[in-house]
C-alpha cells in the first residue's frame, strides 16, 4: 500500500492524539480486550447500520467473517456522507472514522440511535483498534473508498468509480497486538444479530463465517418483530394462549411489548432500550410490572374472579409463566447499575405503565377466555406462594427447635469466613465418605446427596421447601431461595458440584444447576457456582508418579510424552475411573480437591436466554424438542458411560 504524505493541521493533530489515547487505554473505550471486547468491535459497526435502518433507509445488513478473522459489514443505507465537512475540512466519512464520537455528533437526527447507547463509542474507536480498516461508500452515483492503519489515514476518501444504488461497506482486521485473541465466536455474533433482527421488524441481517472450508450462514428477518421474538423464546414451552399479546405505541417514547403466558413456573421478561439489552432492568421494567399487577387485579375484581374477601394477587403471582419482551426507544437514555444496563430515565415508568394499562385492559375485555386462562394460573400461583410461605415457616420453626440450622449430613469446615470457604456437594455416600476424609477441613465442607433429586422445572416453590433432597442444599448455602435469596448471607464463596463423569452424574449436575438457576440465580451471576472435574484415567507404573488424565486428549498427550521418554504403552497400567467412589481419600484430594492442582469449571450466566432455553428443553414437559436436542448434540457427548 502506497503511503500518503500528510501535512497535519491543528485539527488533525488533535485527532491523532484522540486515537492514540484509545490505543493506550482500549479497555476504557471498548470494555475489555478479551473476546468480549473483540465482539464489541463488530457490534459497534453493525449498530451504525441499525441506526440507518431505524431512520428508515436501510433494509439489509450483511456481516461476514472472512478468512484471517477479517470482519466485513455492509449495509444498503444512504451511504456515509462524502462531502467535505465544514468544521474538520476533511470528508465527513473520514471525520466519522478519525474523530472520537463523531458519528453521533455529526450525524443528522435520525431518531433513537443504538450507537449512542451502551458501547456507543463510534467507528473511530474500531478504526483506532484495527491493524487496518477499509471503508467503501456508494453514494450520489459514485463509488468512494478510504483506508486506514491503526487509525491513521493512509488513503483519504477518493472516488474510485461509479456505482448504482447506495450503501456502506466496512472491512477491518482487529489489531492482534491489542486484543488477546482474534477468534470470533460465530454463535455469539449469530445470537446478537438474531436479537437485533427481532427488535427491528423487517430488517434482514445475514451472517456468514467463511473461515472454514464449509462456510456457516444464518439469515434473520422477522416480519413479526417482537411477536416472533416471544414465539422463539417459547418454542419449547406449553403455551396458555396461541398468539402473543402485542402492544405498540409510537409516541414521544415509542414502546413495543409482546407477552405470552406458558404453563412453566418461571418468569422471563427481557427488556431493551434502543435495541440494547438492559439486563439490570430499570424504569421501563418497573412501569411494565406495575401495570401488569394492576390490570390483572382490576380485571379479576370486576369480573368477580377475585371475591371481596380475597387478597389481591401479588406481582410475582401474575408473572409466573410469563414470557415478555419490552422494547422502548429513548432519545437520551441514562444507563445506571453495575454493568450500566439499567435504564434510569424516570419519565419512562409512567409512559410504559399508562400505555400497558390501556392496551392490556382492552385486550383482556376483548379476549375473556385468554384472561380466564391466565388468571386461573395466577390464582394457583398465589395459592402455591401461600403454601410455600407456610412450608418455609415450618422449616424455620423445625430448624430453630433443633437449635442447629445446618443439615445433619453436612460435614462443615472450621473457618467461618465465607470468602475462603467452599462446600462440595457430592453425589453418593461412598464418594462423600472419601471426600470427608480427603478434604482440608479448615475451609472445605462436604454435603453428600443421595437418591433421586427433585426436578424443580416441574415443581412450584411450595414443593421445594421441605424437600428432603434440596433442603440440605438450601440450609448449607444459608442464603434462602427465590425472592428471599440474599447473596450476602452465603456461607461459602465456592459451591462446588462434584459428580461422576457419567450419565447419572450429568443428570444430577443438570438438576442442581436448574435449581440454582431458578431459585438462587444471583449465586450463578456472582460466580459462586463451580463444577469439579474428576479425572477419567490414571496411568501408573512401578517407580513412577501416577499420572491423572482429565480428558481423552490428556491421555493421548500423556502416552506420547511417556513414549518420548522411552516408556511404552504396554509398560503402563491404565485405570479408567467409573465413579468418584473408586478413588481413595488421598487420590480424591490430589486430583479433584486440592486447590493447587484441581480443575474447577466456573458456571457463568453469559446468556440468560440461552440458559433458560436449555433448562426448559432438558428439564421441562415437552418431549419432542428434547429428543431433537439430544439427537443433534449427541456427537458432542464425551465420557458417556456405556
Ligand atoms: C457498514 C457500516 N455502516 C456504517 O457505519 C454506516 C454509517 C452510516 C451513516 C449514514 C448512512 N449509512 C451509514 N452506514 C448516514 C447518516 C446520515 C446521513 N446520511 C447517511 C445522518 O445521520 O444524517 N452515518 C452515520 C453517521 C454519519 N453517517 C455521518 F453523517 F455522521 F457521517
XYZ file of N, CA and C and ligand atoms in Angstrom, residues 42 44-53 55 57-58 61-62 72-83 85 91-97 101-111 113 115 123 135-137 139 166-171, ligand 1:
212
model
N -17.380 -5.512 16.380
C -18.331 -5.819 15.304
C -19.672 -5.130 15.597
N -20.249 -2.510 17.215
C -20.114 -1.078 17.044
C -20.437 -0.666 15.595
N -19.883 -1.420 14.656
C -20.101 -1.104 13.245
C -21.535 -1.458 12.847
N -22.003 -2.628 13.297
C -23.360 -3.045 12.920
C -24.402 -2.098 13.524
N -24.136 -1.592 14.736
C -25.054 -0.627 15.356
C -25.285 0.579 14.443
N -24.220 1.016 13.766
C -24.380 2.156 12.865
C -25.344 1.836 11.734
N -25.290 0.598 11.241
C -26.210 0.184 10.174
C -27.639 0.124 10.716
N -27.774 -0.364 11.953
C -29.118 -0.474 12.537
C -29.705 0.930 12.733
N -28.854 1.892 13.106
C -29.334 3.281 13.205
C -29.913 3.734 11.875
N -29.212 3.375 10.808
C -29.657 3.763 9.472
C -30.991 3.061 9.153
N -31.148 1.833 9.647
C -32.413 1.109 9.454
C -33.527 1.761 10.270
N -33.703 4.780 11.056
C -34.044 6.048 10.405
C -34.890 5.802 9.158
N -33.892 4.020 6.268
C -33.213 3.999 4.968
C -32.511 2.692 4.643
N -32.379 1.799 5.608
C -31.605 0.579 5.360
C -32.481 -0.635 5.640
N -28.494 -5.851 6.158
C -27.119 -5.766 6.668
C -26.454 -7.130 6.463
N -25.254 -7.105 5.888
C -24.524 -8.366 5.681
C -23.253 -8.337 6.507
N -16.248 -8.093 7.733
C -16.812 -7.235 6.698
C -18.281 -6.972 7.035
N -18.654 -5.705 7.057
C -20.044 -5.334 7.354
C -20.535 -4.425 6.232
N -21.715 -4.756 5.708
C -22.216 -3.981 4.565
C -23.678 -3.643 4.796
N -24.048 -2.387 4.511
C -25.469 -2.033 4.605
C -25.935 -1.397 3.308
N -27.262 -1.340 3.110
C -27.786 -0.691 1.907
C -28.516 0.606 2.253
N -27.896 1.354 3.193
C -28.464 2.648 3.584
C -28.072 3.748 2.609
N -28.095 5.006 3.118
C -27.814 6.145 2.220
C -26.334 6.283 1.897
N -25.489 5.562 2.632
C -24.040 5.757 2.470
C -23.607 6.891 3.386
N -22.453 6.740 4.005
C -21.970 7.827 4.878
C -21.688 9.043 3.981
N -22.102 10.248 4.397
C -21.872 11.436 3.559
C -20.388 11.598 3.186
N -20.151 12.007 1.932
C -18.762 12.069 1.444
C -18.220 13.498 1.317
N -19.115 14.492 1.399
C -18.636 15.858 1.157
C -17.732 16.343 2.295
N -16.454 18.200 5.334
C -17.175 18.697 6.499
C -16.667 20.094 6.834
N -13.356 15.026 4.546
C -14.660 14.441 4.219
C -15.379 14.003 5.499
N -16.726 14.061 5.460
C -17.500 13.650 6.644
C -17.180 12.198 6.980
N -17.033 11.366 5.932
C -16.747 9.950 6.170
C -15.437 9.781 6.938
N -14.392 10.504 6.506
C -13.105 10.386 7.214
C -13.243 10.927 8.636
N -14.047 11.982 8.789
C -14.266 12.542 10.125
C -14.861 11.478 11.048
N -15.893 10.782 10.524
C -16.557 9.757 11.336
C -15.557 8.692 11.785
N -14.577 8.389 10.928
C -13.625 7.315 11.244
C -12.386 7.767 12.000
N -16.289 9.889 18.727
C -17.723 10.181 18.862
C -18.300 11.020 17.729
N -17.594 11.101 16.603
C -18.060 11.979 15.536
C -19.370 11.501 14.935
N -19.556 10.191 14.798
C -20.774 9.661 14.165
C -22.013 10.237 14.818
N -22.021 10.226 16.144
C -23.159 10.749 16.891
C -23.279 12.253 16.733
N -22.113 12.944 16.791
C -22.149 14.412 16.763
C -22.514 14.955 15.398
N -21.943 14.352 14.365
C -22.127 14.918 13.039
C -23.310 14.331 12.291
N -23.734 13.164 12.705
C -24.858 12.547 12.012
C -26.100 13.366 12.253
N -26.981 13.382 11.278
C -28.229 14.116 11.437
C -29.076 13.417 12.476
N -30.192 14.009 12.843
C -31.017 13.391 13.867
C -31.908 12.328 13.250
N -31.427 11.112 13.268
C -32.217 10.038 12.672
C -33.057 9.338 13.735
N -33.184 9.962 14.921
C -34.076 9.393 15.922
C -33.343 8.813 17.099
N -30.690 6.552 18.461
C -29.514 5.835 17.990
C -29.124 4.693 18.910
N -26.340 3.331 18.422
C -24.913 3.566 18.590
C -24.610 4.631 19.641
N -17.307 4.603 15.290
C -16.473 3.883 14.345
C -14.993 4.220 14.521
N -12.980 1.429 4.073
C -14.384 1.849 4.013
C -14.742 2.160 2.566
N -15.814 1.550 2.088
C -16.255 1.785 0.710
C -17.689 2.316 0.757
N -17.924 3.382 0.029
C -19.242 4.033 0.094
C -19.814 4.192 -1.313
N -22.611 6.360 -3.088
C -23.488 7.498 -2.817
C -23.462 8.451 -4.006
N -27.048 2.789 -3.237
C -26.307 3.439 -2.153
C -25.994 2.405 -1.058
N -25.029 2.748 -0.232
C -24.702 1.850 0.885
C -23.284 2.082 1.382
N -22.956 1.365 2.454
C -21.634 1.493 3.061
C -21.099 0.086 3.329
N -19.795 -0.105 3.075
C -19.176 -1.386 3.426
C -17.892 -1.100 4.205
N -17.758 -1.768 5.323
C -16.566 -1.578 6.144
C -15.892 -2.921 6.335
N -14.572 -2.986 6.079
C -13.813 -4.205 6.376
C -12.702 -3.819 7.340
C -21.247 -0.814 7.168
C -21.230 0.085 8.326
N -22.110 1.183 8.078
C -21.981 2.371 8.711
O -21.126 2.528 9.550
C -22.877 3.432 8.342
C -22.884 4.705 8.837
C -23.871 5.424 8.158
C -24.344 6.753 8.153
C -25.369 7.075 7.253
C -25.856 6.098 6.417
N -25.422 4.865 6.418
C -24.440 4.524 7.262
N -23.825 3.325 7.391
C -25.929 8.415 7.138
C -26.391 9.062 8.195
C -26.916 10.318 7.999
C -26.984 10.890 6.761
N -26.559 10.236 5.743
C -26.044 8.997 5.916
C -27.413 11.057 9.124
O -27.283 10.552 10.246
O -27.949 12.137 8.880
N -23.766 7.705 9.024
C -23.588 7.604 10.351
C -23.021 8.803 10.749
C -22.910 9.536 9.634
N -23.340 8.863 8.595
C -22.406 10.922 9.492
F -23.368 11.697 8.990
F -22.005 11.364 10.648
F -21.430 10.957 8.665
